[in-house]
């Protein structure tokens, strides 16, 4: 069974979807840089060990980060899943763990990396928006894209409406990608991803787009 450590900083709705959908994987630990992250209650509900690293307990941000990464090293999960974790992961840790850290991002990458994706998507008057799951590299939302889910955007959409629409997609896509990782349905070679035929068929049925990793 694949053990997954989930890192959160806030609400934790993606953590909840990962907890609820676990079949071929197990959420074995939840780590947070914030003691008051609302999502920690979900970990407790599901009896998953919680580790918090509040900034105030460390002399510097880098000491705080170091504590998080050494805890992860000790836990040694098969996969680290970032779910609304609001810190940039240290390049050294990313290099060491490349291929075993993934993130969910609320846009169709490579469009709108970084923050405020829904506001920016509305500002750009896009007609299609969505979310992406990608491997984490040392850039901001630049790692190989694994899979995406799309939705339409209308001129009357507010930021809140669009966020809710995309969040519903995130809750379907993220557990499916983690499940697929656990079942070995895709492999990463260099920065290229290869999906099994069976997973490709399932993705089509669910309306997900499978990416091949490297970006154009
Ligand atoms: C989600 O939109 C996720 O894509 C982004 O941060 C948000 C976290 O939401 N990285 P939640 O904490 O999972 O509810």
mmCIF file with all atom_site columns, N, CA and C and ligand atoms in Angstrom, residues 10-14 83-84 104-106 167 170, ligand 1:
data_model
loop_
_atom_site.group_PDB
_atom_site.id
_atom_site.type_symbol
_atom_site.label_atom_id
_atom_site.label_alt_id
_atom_site.label_comp_id
_atom_site.label_asym_id
_atom_site.label_entity_id
_atom_site.label_seq_id
_atom_site.pdbx_PDB_ins_code
_atom_site.Cartn_x
_atom_site.Cartn_y
_atom_site.Cartn_z
_atom_site.occupancy
_atom_site.B_iso_or_equiv
_atom_site.pdbx_formal_charge
_atom_site.auth_seq_id
_atom_site.auth_comp_id
_atom_site.auth_asym_id
_atom_site.auth_atom_id
_atom_site.pdbx_PDB_model_num
ATOM   1  N N  . UNK A 1 10  ? -4.033  25.291 4.953   1.00 0.00 ? 10  UNK A N  1
ATOM   2  C CA . UNK A 1 10  ? -5.303  25.975 5.228   1.00 0.00 ? 10  UNK A CA 1
ATOM   3  C C  . UNK A 1 10  ? -6.514  25.069 5.297   1.00 0.00 ? 10  UNK A C  1
ATOM   4  N N  . UNK A 1 11  ? -7.478  25.391 4.458   1.00 0.00 ? 11  UNK A N  1
ATOM   5  C CA . UNK A 1 11  ? -8.825  24.797 4.492   1.00 0.00 ? 11  UNK A CA 1
ATOM   6  C C  . UNK A 1 11  ? -8.841  23.274 4.427   1.00 0.00 ? 11  UNK A C  1
ATOM   7  N N  . UNK A 1 12  ? -8.048  22.695 3.549   1.00 0.00 ? 12  UNK A N  1
ATOM   8  C CA . UNK A 1 12  ? -7.909  21.240 3.533   1.00 0.00 ? 12  UNK A CA 1
ATOM   9  C C  . UNK A 1 12  ? -8.986  20.473 2.795   1.00 0.00 ? 12  UNK A C  1
ATOM   10 N N  . UNK A 1 13  ? -9.707  21.131 1.886   1.00 0.00 ? 13  UNK A N  1
ATOM   11 C CA . UNK A 1 13  ? -10.765 20.379 1.188   1.00 0.00 ? 13  UNK A CA 1
ATOM   12 C C  . UNK A 1 13  ? -10.166 19.308 0.269   1.00 0.00 ? 13  UNK A C  1
ATOM   13 N N  . UNK A 1 14  ? -9.002  19.571 -0.304  1.00 0.00 ? 14  UNK A N  1
ATOM   14 C CA . UNK A 1 14  ? -8.359  18.529 -1.119  1.00 0.00 ? 14  UNK A CA 1
ATOM   15 C C  . UNK A 1 14  ? -7.844  17.386 -0.238  1.00 0.00 ? 14  UNK A C  1
ATOM   16 N N  . UNK A 1 83  ? -1.222  20.003 -0.918  1.00 0.00 ? 83  UNK A N  1
ATOM   17 C CA . UNK A 1 83  ? -2.645  20.302 -1.111  1.00 0.00 ? 83  UNK A CA 1
ATOM   18 C C  . UNK A 1 83  ? -2.933  21.642 -0.449  1.00 0.00 ? 83  UNK A C  1
ATOM   19 N N  . UNK A 1 84  ? -2.669  22.717 -1.185  1.00 0.00 ? 84  UNK A N  1
ATOM   20 C CA . UNK A 1 84  ? -2.839  24.044 -0.600  1.00 0.00 ? 84  UNK A CA 1
ATOM   21 C C  . UNK A 1 84  ? -1.730  24.337 0.396   1.00 0.00 ? 84  UNK A C  1
ATOM   22 N N  . UNK A 1 104 ? -1.424  20.031 -6.558  1.00 0.00 ? 104 UNK A N  1
ATOM   23 C CA . UNK A 1 104 ? -2.618  20.380 -7.337  1.00 0.00 ? 104 UNK A CA 1
ATOM   24 C C  . UNK A 1 104 ? -2.670  21.894 -7.453  1.00 0.00 ? 104 UNK A C  1
ATOM   25 N N  . UNK A 1 105 ? -2.930  22.345 -8.679  1.00 0.00 ? 105 UNK A N  1
ATOM   26 C CA . UNK A 1 105 ? -2.906  23.787 -8.933  1.00 0.00 ? 105 UNK A CA 1
ATOM   27 C C  . UNK A 1 105 ? -4.206  24.186 -9.642  1.00 0.00 ? 105 UNK A C  1
ATOM   28 N N  . UNK A 1 106 ? -4.831  25.296 -9.195  1.00 0.00 ? 106 UNK A N  1
ATOM   29 C CA . UNK A 1 106 ? -6.131  25.655 -9.758  1.00 0.00 ? 106 UNK A CA 1
ATOM   30 C C  . UNK A 1 106 ? -6.069  26.450 -11.060 1.00 0.00 ? 106 UNK A C  1
ATOM   31 N N  . UNK A 1 167 ? -12.866 23.868 -7.890  1.00 0.00 ? 167 UNK A N  1
ATOM   32 C CA . UNK A 1 167 ? -12.593 23.065 -6.690  1.00 0.00 ? 167 UNK A CA 1
ATOM   33 C C  . UNK A 1 167 ? -13.278 21.698 -6.777  1.00 0.00 ? 167 UNK A C  1
ATOM   34 N N  . UNK A 1 170 ? -11.095 19.643 -8.775  1.00 0.00 ? 170 UNK A N  1
ATOM   35 C CA . UNK A 1 170 ? -9.903  19.250 -8.020  1.00 0.00 ? 170 UNK A CA 1
ATOM   36 C C  . UNK A 1 170 ? -10.188 18.027 -7.151  1.00 0.00 ? 170 UNK A C  1
HETATM 37 C C1 . LIG B 2 .   ? -6.755  24.620 -4.003  1.00 0.00 ? 1   LIG B C1 1
HETATM 38 O O1 . LIG B 2 .   ? -7.415  25.423 -4.927  1.00 0.00 ? 1   LIG B O1 1
HETATM 39 C C2 . LIG B 2 .   ? -5.480  24.067 -4.594  1.00 0.00 ? 1   LIG B C2 1
HETATM 40 O O2 . LIG B 2 .   ? -5.569  23.825 -5.966  1.00 0.00 ? 1   LIG B O2 1
HETATM 41 C C3 . LIG B 2 .   ? -4.507  25.191 -4.328  1.00 0.00 ? 1   LIG B C3 1
HETATM 42 O O3 . LIG B 2 .   ? -4.853  25.686 -3.073  1.00 0.00 ? 1   LIG B O3 1
HETATM 43 C C4 . LIG B 2 .   ? -6.225  25.423 -2.820  1.00 0.00 ? 1   LIG B C4 1
HETATM 44 C C5 . LIG B 2 .   ? -6.277  24.631 -1.541  1.00 0.00 ? 1   LIG B C5 1
HETATM 45 O O4 . LIG B 2 .   ? -7.583  24.391 -1.128  1.00 0.00 ? 1   LIG B O4 1
HETATM 46 N N1 . LIG B 2 .   ? -3.140  24.723 -4.430  1.00 0.00 ? 1   LIG B N1 1
HETATM 47 P P1 . LIG B 2 .   ? -7.873  23.348 0.021   1.00 0.00 ? 1   LIG B P1 1
HETATM 48 O O5 . LIG B 2 .   ? -7.026  23.796 1.215   1.00 0.00 ? 1   LIG B O5 1
HETATM 49 O O6 . LIG B 2 .   ? -7.478  21.992 -0.457  1.00 0.00 ? 1   LIG B O6 1
HETATM 50 O O7 . LIG B 2 .   ? -9.329  23.475 0.309   1.00 0.00 ? 1   LIG B O7 1
#
